[in-house]
Short mmCIF file of C-alpha atoms and ligand atoms in Angstrom, two decimals:
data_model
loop_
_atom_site.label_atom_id
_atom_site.label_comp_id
_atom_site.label_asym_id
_atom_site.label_seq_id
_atom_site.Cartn_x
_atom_site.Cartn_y
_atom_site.Cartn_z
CA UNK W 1 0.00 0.00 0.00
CA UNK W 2 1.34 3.63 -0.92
CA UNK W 3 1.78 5.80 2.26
CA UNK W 4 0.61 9.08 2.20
CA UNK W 5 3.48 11.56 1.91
CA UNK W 6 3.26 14.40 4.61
CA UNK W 7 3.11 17.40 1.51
CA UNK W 8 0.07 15.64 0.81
CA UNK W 9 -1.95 16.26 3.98
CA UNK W 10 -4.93 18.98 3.80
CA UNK W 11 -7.01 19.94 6.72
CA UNK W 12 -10.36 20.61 5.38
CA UNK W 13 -12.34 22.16 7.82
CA UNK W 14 -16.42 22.33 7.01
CA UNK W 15 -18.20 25.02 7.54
CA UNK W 16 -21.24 23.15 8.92
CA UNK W 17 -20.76 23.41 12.35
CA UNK W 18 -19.89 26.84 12.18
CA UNK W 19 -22.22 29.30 13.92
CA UNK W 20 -23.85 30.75 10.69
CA UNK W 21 -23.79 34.20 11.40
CA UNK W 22 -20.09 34.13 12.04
CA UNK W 23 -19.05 32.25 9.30
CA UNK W 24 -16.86 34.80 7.92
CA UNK W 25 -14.93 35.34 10.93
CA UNK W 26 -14.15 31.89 11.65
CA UNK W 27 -13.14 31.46 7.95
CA UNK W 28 -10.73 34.39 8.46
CA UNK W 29 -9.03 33.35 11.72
CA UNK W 30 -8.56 29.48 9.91
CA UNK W 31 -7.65 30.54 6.67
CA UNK W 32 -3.58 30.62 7.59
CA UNK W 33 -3.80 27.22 9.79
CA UNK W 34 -6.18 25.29 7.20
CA UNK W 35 -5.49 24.05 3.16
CA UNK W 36 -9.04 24.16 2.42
CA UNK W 37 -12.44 25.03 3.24
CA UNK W 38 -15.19 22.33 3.19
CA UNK W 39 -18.81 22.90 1.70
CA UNK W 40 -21.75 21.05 2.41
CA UNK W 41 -24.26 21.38 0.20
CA UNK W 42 -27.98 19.03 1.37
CA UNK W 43 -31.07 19.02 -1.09
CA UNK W 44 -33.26 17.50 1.64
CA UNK W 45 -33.84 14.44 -1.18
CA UNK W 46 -30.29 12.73 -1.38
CA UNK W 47 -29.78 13.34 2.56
CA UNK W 48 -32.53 14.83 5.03
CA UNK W 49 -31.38 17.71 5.53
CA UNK W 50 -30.99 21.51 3.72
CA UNK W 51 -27.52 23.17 4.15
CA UNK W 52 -26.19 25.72 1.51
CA UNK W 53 -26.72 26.90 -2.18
CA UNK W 54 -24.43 28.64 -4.14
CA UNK W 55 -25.23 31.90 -2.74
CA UNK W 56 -23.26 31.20 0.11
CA UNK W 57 -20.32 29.66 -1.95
CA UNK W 58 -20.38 33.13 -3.94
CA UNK W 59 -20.06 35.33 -0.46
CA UNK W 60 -17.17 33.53 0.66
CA UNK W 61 -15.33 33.15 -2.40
CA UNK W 62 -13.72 36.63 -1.96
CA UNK W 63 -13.00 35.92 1.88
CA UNK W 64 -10.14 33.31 0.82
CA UNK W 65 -7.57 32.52 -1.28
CA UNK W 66 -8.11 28.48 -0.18
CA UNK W 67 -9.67 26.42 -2.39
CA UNK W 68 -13.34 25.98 -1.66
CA UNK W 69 -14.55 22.12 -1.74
CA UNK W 70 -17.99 21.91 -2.42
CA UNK W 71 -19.49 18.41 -1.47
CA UNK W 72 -23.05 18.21 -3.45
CA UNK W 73 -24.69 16.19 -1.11
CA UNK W 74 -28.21 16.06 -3.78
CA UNK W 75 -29.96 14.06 -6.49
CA UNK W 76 -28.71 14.40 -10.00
CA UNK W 77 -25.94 16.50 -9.44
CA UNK W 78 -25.13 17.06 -12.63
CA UNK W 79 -27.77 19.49 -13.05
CA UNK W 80 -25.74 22.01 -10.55
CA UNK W 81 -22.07 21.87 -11.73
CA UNK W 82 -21.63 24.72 -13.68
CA UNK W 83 -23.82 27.35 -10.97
CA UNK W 84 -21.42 26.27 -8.29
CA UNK W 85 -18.57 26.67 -10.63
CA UNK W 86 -19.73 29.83 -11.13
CA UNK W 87 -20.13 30.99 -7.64
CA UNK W 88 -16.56 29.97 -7.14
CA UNK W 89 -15.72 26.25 -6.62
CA UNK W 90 -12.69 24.88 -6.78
CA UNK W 91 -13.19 21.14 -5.83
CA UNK W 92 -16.67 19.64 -6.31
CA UNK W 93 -17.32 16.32 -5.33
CA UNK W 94 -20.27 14.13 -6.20
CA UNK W 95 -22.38 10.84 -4.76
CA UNK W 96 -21.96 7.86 -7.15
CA UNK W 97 -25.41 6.32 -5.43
CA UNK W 98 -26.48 10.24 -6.75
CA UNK W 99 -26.15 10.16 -10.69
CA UNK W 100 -26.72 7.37 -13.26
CA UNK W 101 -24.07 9.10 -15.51
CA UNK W 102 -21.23 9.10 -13.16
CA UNK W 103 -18.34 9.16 -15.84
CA UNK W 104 -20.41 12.04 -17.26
CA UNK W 105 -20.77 14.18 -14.48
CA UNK W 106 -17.23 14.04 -13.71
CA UNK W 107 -15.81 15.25 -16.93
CA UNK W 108 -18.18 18.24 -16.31
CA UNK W 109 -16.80 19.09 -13.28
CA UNK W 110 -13.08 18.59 -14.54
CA UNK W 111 -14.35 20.75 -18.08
CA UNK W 112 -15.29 23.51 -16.11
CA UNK W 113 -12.38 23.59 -14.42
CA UNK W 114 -12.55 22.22 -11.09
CA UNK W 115 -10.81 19.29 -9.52
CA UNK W 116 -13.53 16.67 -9.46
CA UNK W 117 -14.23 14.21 -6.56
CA UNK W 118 -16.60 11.19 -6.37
CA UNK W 119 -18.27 10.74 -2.90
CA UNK W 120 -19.20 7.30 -1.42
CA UNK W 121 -21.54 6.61 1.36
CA UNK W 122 -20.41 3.81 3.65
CA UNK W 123 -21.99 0.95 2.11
CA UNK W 124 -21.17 1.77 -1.70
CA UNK W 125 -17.91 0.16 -3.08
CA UNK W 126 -15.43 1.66 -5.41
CA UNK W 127 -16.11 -0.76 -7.86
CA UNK W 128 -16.04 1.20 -11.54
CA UNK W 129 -14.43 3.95 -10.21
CA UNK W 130 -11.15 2.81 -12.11
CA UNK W 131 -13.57 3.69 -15.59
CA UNK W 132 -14.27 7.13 -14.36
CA UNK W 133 -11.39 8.65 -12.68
CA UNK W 134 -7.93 9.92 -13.78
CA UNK W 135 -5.10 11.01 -11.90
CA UNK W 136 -5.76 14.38 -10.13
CA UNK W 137 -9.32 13.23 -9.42
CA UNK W 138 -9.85 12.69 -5.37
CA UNK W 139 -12.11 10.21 -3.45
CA UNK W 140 -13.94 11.33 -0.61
CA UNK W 141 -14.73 8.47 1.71
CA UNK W 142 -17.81 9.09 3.58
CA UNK W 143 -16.82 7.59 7.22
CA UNK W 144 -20.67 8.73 8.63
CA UNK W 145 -23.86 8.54 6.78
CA UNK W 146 -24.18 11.98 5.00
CA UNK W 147 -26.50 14.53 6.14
CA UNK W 148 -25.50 15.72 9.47
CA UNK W 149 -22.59 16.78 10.95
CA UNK W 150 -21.78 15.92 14.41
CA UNK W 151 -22.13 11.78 14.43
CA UNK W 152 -19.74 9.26 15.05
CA UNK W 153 -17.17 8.09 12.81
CA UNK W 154 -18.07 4.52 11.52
CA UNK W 155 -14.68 2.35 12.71
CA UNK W 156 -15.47 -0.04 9.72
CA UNK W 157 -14.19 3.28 7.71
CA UNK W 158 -10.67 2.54 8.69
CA UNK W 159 -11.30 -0.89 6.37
CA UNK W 160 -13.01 1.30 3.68
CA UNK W 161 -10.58 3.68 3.24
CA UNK W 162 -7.63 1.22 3.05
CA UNK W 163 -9.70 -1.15 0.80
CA UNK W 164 -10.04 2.35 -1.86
CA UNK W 165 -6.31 2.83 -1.88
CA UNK W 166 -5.61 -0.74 -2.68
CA UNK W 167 -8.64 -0.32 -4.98
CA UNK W 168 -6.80 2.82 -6.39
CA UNK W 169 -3.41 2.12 -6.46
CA UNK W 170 -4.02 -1.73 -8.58
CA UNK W 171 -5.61 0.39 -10.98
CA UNK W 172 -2.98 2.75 -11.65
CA UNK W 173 -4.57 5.41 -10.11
CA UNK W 174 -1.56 6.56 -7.41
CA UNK W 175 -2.48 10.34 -8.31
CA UNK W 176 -6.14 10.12 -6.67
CA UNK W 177 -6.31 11.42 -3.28
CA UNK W 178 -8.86 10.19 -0.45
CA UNK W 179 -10.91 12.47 1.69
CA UNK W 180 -12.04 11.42 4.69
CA UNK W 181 -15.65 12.88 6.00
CA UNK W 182 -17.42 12.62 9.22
CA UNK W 183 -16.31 12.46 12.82
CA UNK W 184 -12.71 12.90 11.58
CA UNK W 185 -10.93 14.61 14.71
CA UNK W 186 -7.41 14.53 16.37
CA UNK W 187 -8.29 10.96 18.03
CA UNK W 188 -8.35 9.17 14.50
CA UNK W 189 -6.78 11.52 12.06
CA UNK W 190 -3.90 9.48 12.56
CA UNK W 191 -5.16 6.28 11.75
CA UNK W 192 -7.21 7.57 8.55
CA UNK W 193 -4.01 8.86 7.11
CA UNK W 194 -2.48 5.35 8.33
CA UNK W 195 -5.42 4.13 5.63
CA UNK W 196 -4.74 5.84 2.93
CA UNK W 197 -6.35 9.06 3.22
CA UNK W 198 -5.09 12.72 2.88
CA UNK W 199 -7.22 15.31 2.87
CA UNK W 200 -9.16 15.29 6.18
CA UNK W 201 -12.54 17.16 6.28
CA UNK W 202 -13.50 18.00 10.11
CA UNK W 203 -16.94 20.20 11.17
CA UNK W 204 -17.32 19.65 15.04
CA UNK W 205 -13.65 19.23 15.72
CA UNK W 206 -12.52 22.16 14.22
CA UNK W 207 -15.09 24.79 13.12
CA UNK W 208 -17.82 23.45 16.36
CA UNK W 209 -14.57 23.69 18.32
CA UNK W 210 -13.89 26.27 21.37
CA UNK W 211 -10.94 27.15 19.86
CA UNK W 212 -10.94 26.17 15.93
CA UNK W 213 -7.24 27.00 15.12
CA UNK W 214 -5.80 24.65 17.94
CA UNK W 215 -7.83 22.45 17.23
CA UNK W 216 -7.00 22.60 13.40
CA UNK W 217 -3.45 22.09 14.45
CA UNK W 218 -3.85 19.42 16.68
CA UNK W 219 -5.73 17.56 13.75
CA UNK W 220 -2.43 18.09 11.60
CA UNK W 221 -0.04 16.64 14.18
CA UNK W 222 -2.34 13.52 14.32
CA UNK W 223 -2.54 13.28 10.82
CA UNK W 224 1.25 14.09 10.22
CA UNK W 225 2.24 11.00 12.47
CA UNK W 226 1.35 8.61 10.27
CA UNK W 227 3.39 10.28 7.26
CA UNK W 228 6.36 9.43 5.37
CA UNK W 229 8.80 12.18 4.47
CA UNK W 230 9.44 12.17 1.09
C1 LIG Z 301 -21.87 15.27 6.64
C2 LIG Z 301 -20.98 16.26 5.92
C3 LIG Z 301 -19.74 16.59 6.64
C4 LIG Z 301 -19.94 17.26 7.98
C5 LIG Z 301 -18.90 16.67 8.87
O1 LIG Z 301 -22.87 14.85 5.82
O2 LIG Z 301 -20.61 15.78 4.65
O3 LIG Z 301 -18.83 17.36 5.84
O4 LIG Z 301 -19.78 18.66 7.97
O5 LIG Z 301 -19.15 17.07 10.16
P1 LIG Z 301 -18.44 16.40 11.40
O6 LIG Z 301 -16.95 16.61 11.21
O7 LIG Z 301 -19.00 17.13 12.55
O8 LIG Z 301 -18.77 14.93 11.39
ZN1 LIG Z 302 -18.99 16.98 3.58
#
C-alpha cells in the first residue's frame, strides 16, 4: 500500500458546524492554519437535511484565497455543476449512489475547471471507479452517513478507506487522493491517514470547536504521524 506523503496532507475544515452568522470570521481566523475550506451542500432528497446553495459559496469566495470544496450532497448533481462553478468552486465532489451518468458528471466538473471528486456513502464500493477517474481526481470516503454533521465516525471506515487505496493504487490510479468525512478529529486523524487518506474534512472538531485554530493544528499533528517524508 502507498503511504501518504506528509506534503500531501490537507485539513479541510467544514463550515457546517460553524455558527452561521459568524461564518466569515471563523473562515478568516482558519484561513492561515487550514489548506481548504469544506462545503456542504444538502437538497433535503439525497440526505434529510438543507444546508447551503451557491449563494453562500459566492459570499465567501472573496474571503479566501483556499480552495473551496464543495461536497453536493443532492440528487442528480449534474444538473448544478456549472452554478457552483460559477459561484466559485474549486473542488466539487459528487455521490456515485447520486447520478446514473457518473463518468459524465465528472468530466463536467473537470471541463469547467474544477478538480472533481466522487463521494461514497459507507456501504457503496469503489467498484467502476477505475472507468471514471484519472489522476488528479480525489475520493472522498464518507466515514458517517451523510447529512448531518456531528455523528460518530463509523470504525469499519478505517477498512473502507484502506480497501479504496488498494482499490486505487491496482488500478494505476496513485495520483487520486482520499478524503475522509465525518467524525474525523485529532483521536483518528492518525489512523485515517495510516489508511490511505489525505485530505481530512472536520466540522465539530474544528469549526464546532472552542478554539478552531488549535484544534485545526492538533488535527495536523495527528494526521502528520502517520506520514512518510518524502
Ligand atoms: C456530513 C458532511 C460533513 C460534515 C462533517 O454529511 O458531509 O462534511 O460537515 O461534520 P463532522 O466533522 O461534525 O462529522
Ligand atoms: Zn462533507
Amino acid at each position: 500500500m502507498s503511504e501518504v506523503a506528509a506534503a500531501d496532507i490537507k485539513i479541510a475544515p467544514s463550515l457546517l458546524a460553524a455558527d452561521k452568522a459568524e461564518i466569515g470570521a471563523v473562515m478568516a481566523q482558519l484561513d492561515d492554519h487550514i489548506d481548504v475550506f469544506h462545503i456542504d451542500v444538502m437538497d433535503g432528497h439525497f440526505v434529510p437535511n438543507i444546508s447551503f446553495g451557491p449563494s453562500l459559496v459566492e459570499s465567501v469566495r472573496p474571503r479566501t484565497k483556499r480552495p473551496l470544496d464543495v461536497h453536493l450532497m443532492v440528487e442528480r448533481p449534474e444538473r448544478w455543476v456549472s452554478l457552483y462553478r460559477e459561484a466559485g468552486a474549486d473542488w466539487i465532489s459528487v455521490h456515485a449512489e447520486a447520478t446514473a451518468h457518473l463518468e459524465r458528471t465528472v468530466s463536467v466538473i473537470r471541463e469547467s475547471g474544477a478538480r472533481a471528486g466522487v463521494a461514497l456513502n459507507p456501504a457503496t464500493s469503489p467498484d467502476g471507479l477505475e472507468f471514471v477517474l484519472r489522476d488528479g481526481d480525489f475520493v472522498l470516503v464518507m466515514t458517517v452517513n451523510p447529512g448531518f454533521g456531528g455523528q460518530s465516525f463509523i470504525e469499519a471506515s478505517y477498512r473502507k478507506i484502506a480497501a479504496v487505496r488498494r482499490y486505487l493504487d491496482d488500478a494505476g490510479l496513485a495520483g487520486v487522493d482520499i478524503e475522509v468525512d465525518g467524525g474525523v478529529g485529532a483521536g483518528n486523524a492518525e489512523a485515517c491517514v495510516a489508511a490511505g487518506a489525505a485530505v481530512l474534512v472536520a466540522g465539530s472538531s474544528i469549526t464546532g470547536a472552542e478554539d478552531p485554530v488549535a484544534a485545526a493544528h492538533a488535527l495536523r499533528e495527528s494526521a502528520l504521524r502517520a506520514t512518510i517524508n518524502d
